[in-house]
């Protein structure tokens, strides 16, 4: 009698499994300013061998102006119209990881398109984490008022119930980027495999925290 365990096939690595389950759909990252959409998205794309695009960057390219200039010269309403158009275009391109600006997913048309063409991931972050990260840069017109923290709190109240409609979410924490990327892959796979739940990255080392 042979007691040796039956040989098992090596497990398919998570990135390959995720790509297979996505079946060509994009990954769309949503969340507030400072949630880490760009830094996590770029590394997630790299890990999966996909292209990465940041919708804010695409808007700036097509307008040939920076976001603060668009807000100042054309106003927020025009920025939102451009954002809707640019994201619709990105969703029609080949499969990629798309980081969206914090307000993009608040638009009903954009949400509908995201649902049709992608799997969405909300980077859920707590107020102190967001504030620490956005303080590093002055490039967010919505946070240039007297009390950016109060603005951020109000945006959390308004937007979190809507972001919660994304397909899945992870808690964005000040941990090394690679841990966030792994949490993202796990959450997306769990969603696509029909296992609900919010993944949470945990690590006691907070160097290299996402911006
Ligand atoms: C905005 C978020 C910004 C940018 C614009 C407005 C928002 O993008 O689109 O300043 O409404 O939350 P990030 O979330 O990438 O900072």
PDB file of C-alpha atoms and ligand atoms in Angstrom:
ATOM      1  CA  UNK A   1       0.000   0.000   0.000  1.00  0.00           C
ATOM      2  CA  UNK A   2       1.254   3.422  -0.899  1.00  0.00           C
ATOM      3  CA  UNK A   3       0.684   6.147   1.725  1.00  0.00           C
ATOM      4  CA  UNK A   4       2.207   8.922  -0.326  1.00  0.00           C
ATOM      5  CA  UNK A   5      -0.247  11.777  -0.942  1.00  0.00           C
ATOM      6  CA  UNK A   6      -1.698  11.882  -4.411  1.00  0.00           C
ATOM      7  CA  UNK A   7       0.303  14.265  -6.587  1.00  0.00           C
ATOM      8  CA  UNK A   8      -1.425  17.592  -7.052  1.00  0.00           C
ATOM      9  CA  UNK A   9      -0.972  19.997  -9.905  1.00  0.00           C
ATOM     10  CA  UNK A  10       0.839  23.181  -8.907  1.00  0.00           C
ATOM     11  CA  UNK A  11      -1.691  25.947  -8.228  1.00  0.00           C
ATOM     12  CA  UNK A  12      -2.038  28.568 -10.932  1.00  0.00           C
ATOM     13  CA  UNK A  13      -0.500  31.803  -9.620  1.00  0.00           C
ATOM     14  CA  UNK A  14      -3.055  34.380  -8.498  1.00  0.00           C
ATOM     15  CA  UNK A  15      -2.268  36.981 -11.208  1.00  0.00           C
ATOM     16  CA  UNK A  16      -2.806  34.405 -13.948  1.00  0.00           C
ATOM     17  CA  UNK A  17      -6.034  33.207 -12.320  1.00  0.00           C
ATOM     18  CA  UNK A  18      -7.263  36.774 -11.991  1.00  0.00           C
ATOM     19  CA  UNK A  19      -6.579  37.524 -15.654  1.00  0.00           C
ATOM     20  CA  UNK A  20      -8.456  34.401 -16.640  1.00  0.00           C
ATOM     21  CA  UNK A  21     -11.465  35.307 -14.470  1.00  0.00           C
ATOM     22  CA  UNK A  22     -11.496  38.894 -15.743  1.00  0.00           C
ATOM     23  CA  UNK A  23     -11.957  37.533 -19.257  1.00  0.00           C
ATOM     24  CA  UNK A  24     -10.840  40.786 -20.866  1.00  0.00           C
ATOM     25  CA  UNK A  25     -12.659  43.184 -18.515  1.00  0.00           C
ATOM     26  CA  UNK A  26     -10.837  46.194 -17.099  1.00  0.00           C
ATOM     27  CA  UNK A  27     -10.093  46.741 -13.440  1.00  0.00           C
ATOM     28  CA  UNK A  28     -11.393  50.143 -12.329  1.00  0.00           C
ATOM     29  CA  UNK A  29     -10.174  51.654  -9.081  1.00  0.00           C
ATOM     30  CA  UNK A  30     -12.458  54.054  -7.256  1.00  0.00           C
ATOM     31  CA  UNK A  31     -12.060  55.970  -4.016  1.00  0.00           C
ATOM     32  CA  UNK A  32     -11.353  59.347  -2.535  1.00  0.00           C
ATOM     33  CA  UNK A  33      -8.373  61.596  -3.164  1.00  0.00           C
ATOM     34  CA  UNK A  34      -5.412  60.097  -1.349  1.00  0.00           C
ATOM     35  CA  UNK A  35      -6.830  56.561  -1.282  1.00  0.00           C
ATOM     36  CA  UNK A  36      -3.852  55.288  -3.308  1.00  0.00           C
ATOM     37  CA  UNK A  37      -5.648  54.554  -6.601  1.00  0.00           C
ATOM     38  CA  UNK A  38      -2.711  55.605  -8.746  1.00  0.00           C
ATOM     39  CA  UNK A  39       0.085  54.010  -6.752  1.00  0.00           C
ATOM     40  CA  UNK A  40      -1.791  50.740  -6.197  1.00  0.00           C
ATOM     41  CA  UNK A  41      -3.228  50.736  -9.724  1.00  0.00           C
ATOM     42  CA  UNK A  42       0.131  51.194 -11.400  1.00  0.00           C
ATOM     43  CA  UNK A  43       1.692  48.317  -9.470  1.00  0.00           C
ATOM     44  CA  UNK A  44      -1.345  46.104  -9.881  1.00  0.00           C
ATOM     45  CA  UNK A  45      -1.183  46.609 -13.639  1.00  0.00           C
ATOM     46  CA  UNK A  46       2.516  45.801 -13.623  1.00  0.00           C
ATOM     47  CA  UNK A  47       1.880  42.606 -11.668  1.00  0.00           C
ATOM     48  CA  UNK A  48      -0.802  41.535 -14.149  1.00  0.00           C
ATOM     49  CA  UNK A  49       1.125  42.625 -17.247  1.00  0.00           C
ATOM     50  CA  UNK A  50      -1.634  45.093 -18.174  1.00  0.00           C
ATOM     51  CA  UNK A  51      -1.497  48.710 -19.250  1.00  0.00           C
ATOM     52  CA  UNK A  52      -2.191  51.297 -16.550  1.00  0.00           C
ATOM     53  CA  UNK A  53      -4.001  54.552 -17.064  1.00  0.00           C
ATOM     54  CA  UNK A  54      -4.985  57.317 -14.686  1.00  0.00           C
ATOM     55  CA  UNK A  55      -8.150  59.105 -15.816  1.00  0.00           C
ATOM     56  CA  UNK A  56      -6.968  62.463 -14.404  1.00  0.00           C
ATOM     57  CA  UNK A  57      -3.826  62.163 -16.463  1.00  0.00           C
ATOM     58  CA  UNK A  58      -5.811  61.273 -19.591  1.00  0.00           C
ATOM     59  CA  UNK A  59      -8.056  64.326 -19.019  1.00  0.00           C
ATOM     60  CA  UNK A  60      -5.021  66.576 -18.633  1.00  0.00           C
ATOM     61  CA  UNK A  61      -3.556  65.192 -21.834  1.00  0.00           C
ATOM     62  CA  UNK A  62      -6.659  65.713 -23.889  1.00  0.00           C
ATOM     63  CA  UNK A  63      -7.300  69.201 -22.457  1.00  0.00           C
ATOM     64  CA  UNK A  64      -3.591  70.096 -22.585  1.00  0.00           C
ATOM     65  CA  UNK A  65      -4.073  71.662 -19.159  1.00  0.00           C
ATOM     66  CA  UNK A  66      -3.558  70.571 -15.584  1.00  0.00           C
ATOM     67  CA  UNK A  67      -6.571  69.689 -13.400  1.00  0.00           C
ATOM     68  CA  UNK A  68      -6.218  72.920 -11.361  1.00  0.00           C
ATOM     69  CA  UNK A  69      -6.143  74.906 -14.626  1.00  0.00           C
ATOM     70  CA  UNK A  70      -9.249  73.129 -15.941  1.00  0.00           C
ATOM     71  CA  UNK A  71     -11.121  73.904 -12.700  1.00  0.00           C
ATOM     72  CA  UNK A  72      -9.937  77.519 -12.705  1.00  0.00           C
ATOM     73  CA  UNK A  73     -10.500  78.301 -16.385  1.00  0.00           C
ATOM     74  CA  UNK A  74     -13.491  76.129 -17.246  1.00  0.00           C
ATOM     75  CA  UNK A  75     -15.117  75.262 -13.929  1.00  0.00           C
ATOM     76  CA  UNK A  76     -15.996  71.978 -12.272  1.00  0.00           C
ATOM     77  CA  UNK A  77     -19.034  71.224 -14.467  1.00  0.00           C
ATOM     78  CA  UNK A  78     -16.889  71.198 -17.607  1.00  0.00           C
ATOM     79  CA  UNK A  79     -14.268  69.120 -15.855  1.00  0.00           C
ATOM     80  CA  UNK A  80     -16.962  66.546 -14.966  1.00  0.00           C
ATOM     81  CA  UNK A  81     -18.247  66.440 -18.551  1.00  0.00           C
ATOM     82  CA  UNK A  82     -14.699  65.862 -19.807  1.00  0.00           C
ATOM     83  CA  UNK A  83     -14.107  63.229 -17.151  1.00  0.00           C
ATOM     84  CA  UNK A  84     -17.250  61.320 -18.213  1.00  0.00           C
ATOM     85  CA  UNK A  85     -16.141  61.404 -21.860  1.00  0.00           C
ATOM     86  CA  UNK A  86     -12.555  60.375 -21.184  1.00  0.00           C
ATOM     87  CA  UNK A  87     -13.559  57.452 -18.955  1.00  0.00           C
ATOM     88  CA  UNK A  88     -16.044  56.245 -21.593  1.00  0.00           C
ATOM     89  CA  UNK A  89     -13.166  56.265 -24.089  1.00  0.00           C
ATOM     90  CA  UNK A  90     -10.774  54.437 -21.754  1.00  0.00           C
ATOM     91  CA  UNK A  91     -13.403  51.766 -21.119  1.00  0.00           C
ATOM     92  CA  UNK A  92     -13.554  51.120 -24.854  1.00  0.00           C
ATOM     93  CA  UNK A  93      -9.820  50.547 -25.144  1.00  0.00           C
ATOM     94  CA  UNK A  94      -8.067  47.207 -24.667  1.00  0.00           C
ATOM     95  CA  UNK A  95      -8.063  45.677 -21.208  1.00  0.00           C
ATOM     96  CA  UNK A  96      -6.269  47.838 -18.641  1.00  0.00           C
ATOM     97  CA  UNK A  97      -6.192  48.967 -15.041  1.00  0.00           C
ATOM     98  CA  UNK A  98      -7.931  52.340 -14.784  1.00  0.00           C
ATOM     99  CA  UNK A  99      -7.513  54.623 -11.768  1.00  0.00           C
ATOM    100  CA  UNK A 100     -10.371  57.127 -11.711  1.00  0.00           C
ATOM    101  CA  UNK A 101     -10.463  60.591 -10.143  1.00  0.00           C
ATOM    102  CA  UNK A 102     -12.319  60.676  -6.837  1.00  0.00           C
ATOM    103  CA  UNK A 103     -15.495  62.208  -8.263  1.00  0.00           C
ATOM    104  CA  UNK A 104     -15.778  60.068 -11.390  1.00  0.00           C
ATOM    105  CA  UNK A 105     -17.730  57.168  -9.892  1.00  0.00           C
ATOM    106  CA  UNK A 106     -20.337  59.620  -8.530  1.00  0.00           C
ATOM    107  CA  UNK A 107     -21.620  60.036 -12.074  1.00  0.00           C
ATOM    108  CA  UNK A 108     -24.472  57.610 -12.808  1.00  0.00           C
ATOM    109  CA  UNK A 109     -23.562  57.196 -16.487  1.00  0.00           C
ATOM    110  CA  UNK A 110     -19.946  56.441 -15.621  1.00  0.00           C
ATOM    111  CA  UNK A 111     -21.039  53.925 -12.981  1.00  0.00           C
ATOM    112  CA  UNK A 112     -23.203  52.169 -15.552  1.00  0.00           C
ATOM    113  CA  UNK A 113     -20.342  51.989 -18.062  1.00  0.00           C
ATOM    114  CA  UNK A 114     -17.928  50.779 -15.393  1.00  0.00           C
ATOM    115  CA  UNK A 115     -20.398  48.013 -14.495  1.00  0.00           C
ATOM    116  CA  UNK A 116     -20.663  46.942 -18.135  1.00  0.00           C
ATOM    117  CA  UNK A 117     -16.965  46.880 -18.975  1.00  0.00           C
ATOM    118  CA  UNK A 118     -15.029  46.200 -15.815  1.00  0.00           C
ATOM    119  CA  UNK A 119     -14.666  44.876 -12.331  1.00  0.00           C
ATOM    120  CA  UNK A 120     -14.512  47.755  -9.863  1.00  0.00           C
ATOM    121  CA  UNK A 121     -12.490  47.965  -6.694  1.00  0.00           C
ATOM    122  CA  UNK A 122     -13.052  50.611  -4.019  1.00  0.00           C
ATOM    123  CA  UNK A 123      -9.973  51.657  -2.065  1.00  0.00           C
ATOM    124  CA  UNK A 124     -11.642  52.493   1.219  1.00  0.00           C
ATOM    125  CA  UNK A 125      -9.519  54.653   3.502  1.00  0.00           C
ATOM    126  CA  UNK A 126      -9.981  56.389   6.811  1.00  0.00           C
ATOM    127  CA  UNK A 127      -9.795  60.160   7.191  1.00  0.00           C
ATOM    128  CA  UNK A 128      -6.324  60.447   8.834  1.00  0.00           C
ATOM    129  CA  UNK A 129      -4.777  58.281   6.111  1.00  0.00           C
ATOM    130  CA  UNK A 130      -6.351  60.378   3.355  1.00  0.00           C
ATOM    131  CA  UNK A 131      -5.332  63.647   5.003  1.00  0.00           C
ATOM    132  CA  UNK A 132      -1.743  62.563   5.510  1.00  0.00           C
ATOM    133  CA  UNK A 133      -1.469  61.666   1.841  1.00  0.00           C
ATOM    134  CA  UNK A 134      -3.219  64.660   0.265  1.00  0.00           C
ATOM    135  CA  UNK A 135      -1.202  67.108   2.353  1.00  0.00           C
ATOM    136  CA  UNK A 136       1.866  66.174   0.327  1.00  0.00           C
ATOM    137  CA  UNK A 137       0.545  67.959  -2.769  1.00  0.00           C
ATOM    138  CA  UNK A 138      -1.417  71.086  -3.622  1.00  0.00           C
ATOM    139  CA  UNK A 139      -2.905  69.793  -6.864  1.00  0.00           C
ATOM    140  CA  UNK A 140      -6.492  69.142  -5.750  1.00  0.00           C
ATOM    141  CA  UNK A 141      -8.808  72.103  -6.374  1.00  0.00           C
ATOM    142  CA  UNK A 142     -11.519  70.713  -4.083  1.00  0.00           C
ATOM    143  CA  UNK A 143      -9.134  70.814  -1.121  1.00  0.00           C
ATOM    144  CA  UNK A 144      -7.891  74.381  -1.504  1.00  0.00           C
ATOM    145  CA  UNK A 145     -10.509  75.890   0.842  1.00  0.00           C
ATOM    146  CA  UNK A 146     -10.174  76.963   4.481  1.00  0.00           C
ATOM    147  CA  UNK A 147     -10.736  73.560   6.028  1.00  0.00           C
ATOM    148  CA  UNK A 148      -9.647  70.668   3.779  1.00  0.00           C
ATOM    149  CA  UNK A 149     -10.291  68.136   6.527  1.00  0.00           C
ATOM    150  CA  UNK A 150     -13.937  69.218   6.871  1.00  0.00           C
ATOM    151  CA  UNK A 151     -14.263  69.022   3.064  1.00  0.00           C
ATOM    152  CA  UNK A 152     -12.796  65.548   3.043  1.00  0.00           C
ATOM    153  CA  UNK A 153     -15.157  64.465   5.830  1.00  0.00           C
ATOM    154  CA  UNK A 154     -18.143  65.789   3.879  1.00  0.00           C
ATOM    155  CA  UNK A 155     -16.951  63.990   0.728  1.00  0.00           C
ATOM    156  CA  UNK A 156     -16.632  60.750   2.696  1.00  0.00           C
ATOM    157  CA  UNK A 157     -20.235  61.085   3.885  1.00  0.00           C
ATOM    158  CA  UNK A 158     -21.512  61.823   0.394  1.00  0.00           C
ATOM    159  CA  UNK A 159     -19.426  59.380  -1.542  1.00  0.00           C
ATOM    160  CA  UNK A 160     -18.768  56.316   0.583  1.00  0.00           C
ATOM    161  CA  UNK A 161     -22.323  54.993   0.235  1.00  0.00           C
ATOM    162  CA  UNK A 162     -21.889  55.230  -3.554  1.00  0.00           C
ATOM    163  CA  UNK A 163     -18.365  53.798  -3.644  1.00  0.00           C
ATOM    164  CA  UNK A 164     -19.758  50.907  -1.604  1.00  0.00           C
ATOM    165  CA  UNK A 165     -21.643  49.869  -4.746  1.00  0.00           C
ATOM    166  CA  UNK A 166     -18.329  48.896  -6.383  1.00  0.00           C
ATOM    167  CA  UNK A 167     -17.881  45.173  -6.985  1.00  0.00           C
ATOM    168  CA  UNK A 168     -15.399  44.768  -4.159  1.00  0.00           C
ATOM    169  CA  UNK A 169     -13.229  46.794  -1.800  1.00  0.00           C
ATOM    170  CA  UNK A 170     -10.077  46.797   0.236  1.00  0.00           C
ATOM    171  CA  UNK A 171      -9.061  48.902   3.178  1.00  0.00           C
ATOM    172  CA  UNK A 172      -6.295  51.223   2.072  1.00  0.00           C
ATOM    173  CA  UNK A 173      -3.665  51.375   4.760  1.00  0.00           C
ATOM    174  CA  UNK A 174      -0.166  52.688   5.201  1.00  0.00           C
ATOM    175  CA  UNK A 175       1.561  49.435   4.412  1.00  0.00           C
ATOM    176  CA  UNK A 176       4.075  48.639   1.666  1.00  0.00           C
ATOM    177  CA  UNK A 177       2.597  48.882  -1.801  1.00  0.00           C
ATOM    178  CA  UNK A 178       3.084  45.212  -2.524  1.00  0.00           C
ATOM    179  CA  UNK A 179       0.804  44.284   0.369  1.00  0.00           C
ATOM    180  CA  UNK A 180      -1.929  46.516  -1.010  1.00  0.00           C
ATOM    181  CA  UNK A 181      -1.475  44.993  -4.447  1.00  0.00           C
ATOM    182  CA  UNK A 182      -1.799  41.491  -3.035  1.00  0.00           C
ATOM    183  CA  UNK A 183      -4.920  42.527  -1.087  1.00  0.00           C
ATOM    184  CA  UNK A 184      -6.365  43.934  -4.320  1.00  0.00           C
ATOM    185  CA  UNK A 185      -5.701  40.707  -6.209  1.00  0.00           C
ATOM    186  CA  UNK A 186      -7.209  38.630  -3.389  1.00  0.00           C
ATOM    187  CA  UNK A 187     -10.333  40.802  -3.182  1.00  0.00           C
ATOM    188  CA  UNK A 188     -10.864  40.759  -6.954  1.00  0.00           C
ATOM    189  CA  UNK A 189     -10.412  37.006  -7.097  1.00  0.00           C
ATOM    190  CA  UNK A 190     -12.755  36.471  -4.146  1.00  0.00           C
ATOM    191  CA  UNK A 191     -15.371  38.598  -5.886  1.00  0.00           C
ATOM    192  CA  UNK A 192     -14.979  36.798  -9.200  1.00  0.00           C
ATOM    193  CA  UNK A 193     -15.046  33.427  -7.470  1.00  0.00           C
ATOM    194  CA  UNK A 194     -18.259  34.446  -5.735  1.00  0.00           C
ATOM    195  CA  UNK A 195     -16.759  34.713  -2.262  1.00  0.00           C
ATOM    196  CA  UNK A 196     -17.828  38.005  -0.704  1.00  0.00           C
ATOM    197  CA  UNK A 197     -15.873  39.888   1.943  1.00  0.00           C
ATOM    198  CA  UNK A 198     -13.622  42.882   2.339  1.00  0.00           C
ATOM    199  CA  UNK A 199      -9.947  42.100   2.212  1.00  0.00           C
ATOM    200  CA  UNK A 200      -7.746  44.054   4.528  1.00  0.00           C
ATOM    201  CA  UNK A 201      -4.033  44.486   4.129  1.00  0.00           C
ATOM    202  CA  UNK A 202      -2.225  44.246   7.403  1.00  0.00           C
ATOM    203  CA  UNK A 203       1.398  44.773   8.079  1.00  0.00           C
ATOM    204  CA  UNK A 204       3.235  46.559  10.828  1.00  0.00           C
ATOM    205  CA  UNK A 205       5.728  48.173   8.517  1.00  0.00           C
ATOM    206  CA  UNK A 206       4.478  51.423   7.022  1.00  0.00           C
ATOM    207  CA  UNK A 207       7.378  52.379   4.804  1.00  0.00           C
ATOM    208  CA  UNK A 208       6.495  52.967   1.162  1.00  0.00           C
ATOM    209  CA  UNK A 209       2.901  53.755   1.972  1.00  0.00           C
ATOM    210  CA  UNK A 210       0.845  54.575  -1.137  1.00  0.00           C
ATOM    211  CA  UNK A 211       0.375  58.274  -1.900  1.00  0.00           C
TER     212      UNK A 211
HETATM  213  C1  LIG B   1     -11.420  64.900  -7.530  1.00  0.00           C
HETATM  214  C2  LIG B   1     -10.346  64.054  -7.422  1.00  0.00           C
HETATM  215  C3  LIG B   1      -9.099  64.229  -8.179  1.00  0.00           C
HETATM  216  C4  LIG B   1      -9.363  64.999  -9.473  1.00  0.00           C
HETATM  217  C5  LIG B   1     -10.082  66.262  -9.195  1.00  0.00           C
HETATM  218  C6  LIG B   1     -11.414  66.054  -8.467  1.00  0.00           C
HETATM  219  C7  LIG B   1     -12.628  64.628  -6.719  1.00  0.00           C
HETATM  220  O1  LIG B   1      -8.521  62.962  -8.471  1.00  0.00           O
HETATM  221  O2  LIG B   1     -10.117  64.226 -10.361  1.00  0.00           O
HETATM  222  O3  LIG B   1      -9.222  67.073  -8.422  1.00  0.00           O
HETATM  223  O4  LIG B   1     -13.713  65.129  -7.066  1.00  0.00           O
HETATM  224  O5  LIG B   1     -12.525  63.868  -5.728  1.00  0.00           O
HETATM  225  P1  LIG B   1      -7.800  62.001  -7.377  1.00  0.00           P
HETATM  226  O6  LIG B   1      -8.872  61.257  -6.671  1.00  0.00           O
HETATM  227  O7  LIG B   1      -6.967  61.116  -8.233  1.00  0.00           O
HETATM  228  O8  LIG B   1      -7.000  62.894  -6.501  1.00  0.00           O
END
